[in-house]
mmCIF file of C-alpha atoms and ligand atoms in Angstrom:
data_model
loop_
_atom_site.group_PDB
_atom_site.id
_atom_site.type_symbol
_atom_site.label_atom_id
_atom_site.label_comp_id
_atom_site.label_asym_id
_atom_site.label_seq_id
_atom_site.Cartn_x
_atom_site.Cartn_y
_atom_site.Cartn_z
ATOM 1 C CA UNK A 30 0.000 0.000 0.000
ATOM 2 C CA UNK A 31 1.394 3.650 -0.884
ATOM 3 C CA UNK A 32 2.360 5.933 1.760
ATOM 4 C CA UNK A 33 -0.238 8.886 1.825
ATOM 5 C CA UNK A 34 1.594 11.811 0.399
ATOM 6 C CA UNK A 35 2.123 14.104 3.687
ATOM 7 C CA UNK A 36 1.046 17.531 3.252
ATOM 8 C CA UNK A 37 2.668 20.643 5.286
ATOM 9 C CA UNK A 38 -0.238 22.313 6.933
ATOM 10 C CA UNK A 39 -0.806 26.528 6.034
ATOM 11 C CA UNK A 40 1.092 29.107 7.610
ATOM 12 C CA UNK A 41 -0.816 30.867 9.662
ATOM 13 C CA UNK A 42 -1.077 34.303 7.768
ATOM 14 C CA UNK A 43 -1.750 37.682 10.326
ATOM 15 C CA UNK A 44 -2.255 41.182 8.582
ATOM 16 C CA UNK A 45 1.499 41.030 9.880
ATOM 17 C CA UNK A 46 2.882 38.113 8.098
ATOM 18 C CA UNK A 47 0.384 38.331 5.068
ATOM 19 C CA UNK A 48 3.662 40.385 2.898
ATOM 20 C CA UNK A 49 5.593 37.775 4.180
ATOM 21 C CA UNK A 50 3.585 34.765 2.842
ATOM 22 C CA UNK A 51 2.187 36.103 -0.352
ATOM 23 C CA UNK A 52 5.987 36.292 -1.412
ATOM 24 C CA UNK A 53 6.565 32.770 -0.743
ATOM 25 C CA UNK A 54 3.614 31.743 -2.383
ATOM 26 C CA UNK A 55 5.104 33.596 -5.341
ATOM 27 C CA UNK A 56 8.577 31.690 -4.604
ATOM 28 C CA UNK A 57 10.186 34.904 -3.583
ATOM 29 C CA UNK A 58 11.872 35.614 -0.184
ATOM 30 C CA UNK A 59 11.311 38.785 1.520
ATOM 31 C CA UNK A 60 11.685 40.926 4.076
ATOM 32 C CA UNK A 61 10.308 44.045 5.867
ATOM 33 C CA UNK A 62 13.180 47.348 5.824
ATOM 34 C CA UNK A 63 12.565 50.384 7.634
ATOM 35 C CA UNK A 64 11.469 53.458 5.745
ATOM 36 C CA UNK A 65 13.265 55.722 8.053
ATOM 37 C CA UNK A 66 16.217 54.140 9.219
ATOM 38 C CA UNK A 67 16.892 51.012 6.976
ATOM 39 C CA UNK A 68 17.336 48.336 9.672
ATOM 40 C CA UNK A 69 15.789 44.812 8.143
ATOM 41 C CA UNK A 70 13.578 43.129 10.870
ATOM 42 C CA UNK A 71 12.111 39.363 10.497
ATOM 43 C CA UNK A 72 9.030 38.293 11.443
ATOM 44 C CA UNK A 73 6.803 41.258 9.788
ATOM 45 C CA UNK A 74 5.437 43.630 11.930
ATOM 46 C CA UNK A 75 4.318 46.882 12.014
ATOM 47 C CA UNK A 76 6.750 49.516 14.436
ATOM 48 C CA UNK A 77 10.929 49.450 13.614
ATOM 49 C CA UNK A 78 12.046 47.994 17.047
ATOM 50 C CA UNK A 79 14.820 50.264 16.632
ATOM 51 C CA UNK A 80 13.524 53.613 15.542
ATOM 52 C CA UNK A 81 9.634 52.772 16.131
ATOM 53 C CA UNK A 82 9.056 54.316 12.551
ATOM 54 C CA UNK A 83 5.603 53.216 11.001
ATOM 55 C CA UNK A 84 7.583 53.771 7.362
ATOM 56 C CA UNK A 85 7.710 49.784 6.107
ATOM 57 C CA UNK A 86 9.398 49.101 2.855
ATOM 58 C CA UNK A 87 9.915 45.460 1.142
ATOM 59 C CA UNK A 88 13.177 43.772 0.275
ATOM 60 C CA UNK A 89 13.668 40.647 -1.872
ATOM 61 C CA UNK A 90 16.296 38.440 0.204
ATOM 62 C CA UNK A 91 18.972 36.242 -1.832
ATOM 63 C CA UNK A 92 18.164 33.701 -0.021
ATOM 64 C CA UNK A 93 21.442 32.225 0.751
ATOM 65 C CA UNK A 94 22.954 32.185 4.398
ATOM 66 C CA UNK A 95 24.395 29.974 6.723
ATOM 67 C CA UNK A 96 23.067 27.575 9.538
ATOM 68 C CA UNK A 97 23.360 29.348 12.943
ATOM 69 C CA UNK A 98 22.100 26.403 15.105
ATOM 70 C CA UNK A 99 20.018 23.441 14.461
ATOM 71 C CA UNK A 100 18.131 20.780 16.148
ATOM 72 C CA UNK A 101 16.908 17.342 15.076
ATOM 73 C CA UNK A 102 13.077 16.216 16.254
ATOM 74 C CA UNK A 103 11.790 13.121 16.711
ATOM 75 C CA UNK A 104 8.880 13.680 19.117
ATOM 76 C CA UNK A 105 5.881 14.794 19.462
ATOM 77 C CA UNK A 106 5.451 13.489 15.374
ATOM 78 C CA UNK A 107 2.329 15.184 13.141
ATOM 79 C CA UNK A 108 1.171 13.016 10.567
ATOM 80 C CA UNK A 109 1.871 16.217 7.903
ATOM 81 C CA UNK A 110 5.838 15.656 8.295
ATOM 82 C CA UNK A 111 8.598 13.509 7.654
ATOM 83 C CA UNK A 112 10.340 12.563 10.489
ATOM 84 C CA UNK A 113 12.901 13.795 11.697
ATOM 85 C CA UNK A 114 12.279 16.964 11.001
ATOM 86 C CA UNK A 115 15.283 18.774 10.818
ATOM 87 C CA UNK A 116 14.894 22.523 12.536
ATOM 88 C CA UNK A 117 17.261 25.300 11.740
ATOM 89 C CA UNK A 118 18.285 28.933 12.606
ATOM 90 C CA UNK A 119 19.557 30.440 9.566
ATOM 91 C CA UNK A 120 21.693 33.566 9.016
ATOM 92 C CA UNK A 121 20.343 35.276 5.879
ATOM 93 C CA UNK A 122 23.155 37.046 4.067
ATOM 94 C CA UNK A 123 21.829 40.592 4.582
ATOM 95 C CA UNK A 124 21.601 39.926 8.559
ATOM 96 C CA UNK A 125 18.443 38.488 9.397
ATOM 97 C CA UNK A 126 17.916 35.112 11.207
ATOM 98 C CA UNK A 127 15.146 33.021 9.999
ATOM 99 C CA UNK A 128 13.898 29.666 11.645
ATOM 100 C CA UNK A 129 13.004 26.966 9.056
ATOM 101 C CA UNK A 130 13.598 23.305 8.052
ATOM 102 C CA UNK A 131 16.714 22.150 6.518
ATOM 103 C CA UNK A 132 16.077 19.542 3.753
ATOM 104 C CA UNK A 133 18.107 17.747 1.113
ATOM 105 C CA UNK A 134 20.775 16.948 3.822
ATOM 106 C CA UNK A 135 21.441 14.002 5.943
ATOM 107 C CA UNK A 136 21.038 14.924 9.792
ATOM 108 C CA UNK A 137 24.572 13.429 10.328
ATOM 109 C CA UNK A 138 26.117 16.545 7.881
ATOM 110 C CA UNK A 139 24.750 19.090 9.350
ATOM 111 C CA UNK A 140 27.125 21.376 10.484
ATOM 112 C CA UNK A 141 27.310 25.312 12.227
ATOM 113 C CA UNK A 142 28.066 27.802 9.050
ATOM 114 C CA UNK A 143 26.969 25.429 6.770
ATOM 115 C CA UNK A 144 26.320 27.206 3.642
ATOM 116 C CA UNK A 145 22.683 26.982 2.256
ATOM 117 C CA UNK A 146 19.812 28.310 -0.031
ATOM 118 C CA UNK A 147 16.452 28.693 0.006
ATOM 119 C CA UNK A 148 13.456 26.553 -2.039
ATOM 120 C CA UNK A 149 9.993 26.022 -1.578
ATOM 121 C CA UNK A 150 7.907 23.714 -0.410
ATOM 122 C CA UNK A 151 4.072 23.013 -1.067
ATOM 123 C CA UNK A 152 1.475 23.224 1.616
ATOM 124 C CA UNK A 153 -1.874 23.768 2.324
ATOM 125 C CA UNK A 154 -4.420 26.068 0.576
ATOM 126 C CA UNK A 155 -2.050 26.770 -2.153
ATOM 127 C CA UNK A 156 0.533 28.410 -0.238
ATOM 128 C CA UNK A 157 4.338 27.407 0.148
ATOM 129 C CA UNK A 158 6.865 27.714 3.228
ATOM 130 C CA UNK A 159 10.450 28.705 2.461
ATOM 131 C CA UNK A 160 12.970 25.801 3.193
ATOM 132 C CA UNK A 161 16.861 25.895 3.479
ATOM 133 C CA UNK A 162 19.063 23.210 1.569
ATOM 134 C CA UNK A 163 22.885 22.924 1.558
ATOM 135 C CA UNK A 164 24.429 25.503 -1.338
ATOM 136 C CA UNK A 165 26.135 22.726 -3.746
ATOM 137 C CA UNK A 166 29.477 23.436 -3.468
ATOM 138 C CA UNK A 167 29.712 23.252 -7.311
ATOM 139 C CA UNK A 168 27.482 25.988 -8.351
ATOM 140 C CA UNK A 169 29.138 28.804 -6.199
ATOM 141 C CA UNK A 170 31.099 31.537 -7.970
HETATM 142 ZN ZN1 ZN B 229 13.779 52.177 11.878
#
């Protein structure tokens, strides 16, 4: 008998977070700069923590950066992911940290400052959830 394919659930989209997860819907990472003083912030909200301007503009990310920390689950499982699921801090290039899933990577070569990239995955209602995968040595410049 096939294994039912396993299906991510939604984000969870706020007025917040709606910039945020349109993007990735699109397959586009981005992030929230400030108007006034130009500091990047991650998650999307609405005041600068550093300046407390209101002035919000939107920045497309490389998405490349390397792993700050990571952690490998095995418990409590949901039937919507593989496990283990395979949690990561990443350090985004232009100096925001962004927790997500690694993928494409055995949990035994996994390392701190490993170099990776960002790709989407499918989940519910149409949407998609940016993932992080090891940068192939190969392809960098
Ligand atoms: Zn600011």
């Amino acid at each position: 008998m096939a294994e039912p394919a396993s299906t991510r659930p939604a984000p969870v989209v706020t007025d917040d977070s709606a910039v945020f997860w349109d993007a990735a819907a699109a397959g586009r990472l981005i992030a929230q700069r400030c108007g006034s003083c130009g500091r990047l912030r991650h998650p999307p909200r609405p005041m600068c923590p550093q300046c407390h301007s209101l002035d919000i503009d939107v920045v497309e990310l490389a998405g490349t950066g390397t792993i700050y920390s990571y952690a490998i689950l095995h418990h409590p499982q949901n039937p919507a992911f593989e496990y283990p699921v395979l949690a990561a801090l990443v350090d985004l290039d232009e100096g925001i940290r962004v927790v997500s899933n690694l993928t494409d990577v055995d949990k035994g070569d996994i390392r701190i400052g490993m170099r990776v990239e960002v790709h989407f995955a499918d989940a519910g209602n149409g949407s998609k959830v940016p993932l992080f995968r090891p940068v192939d040595p190969a392809t960098v410049s």
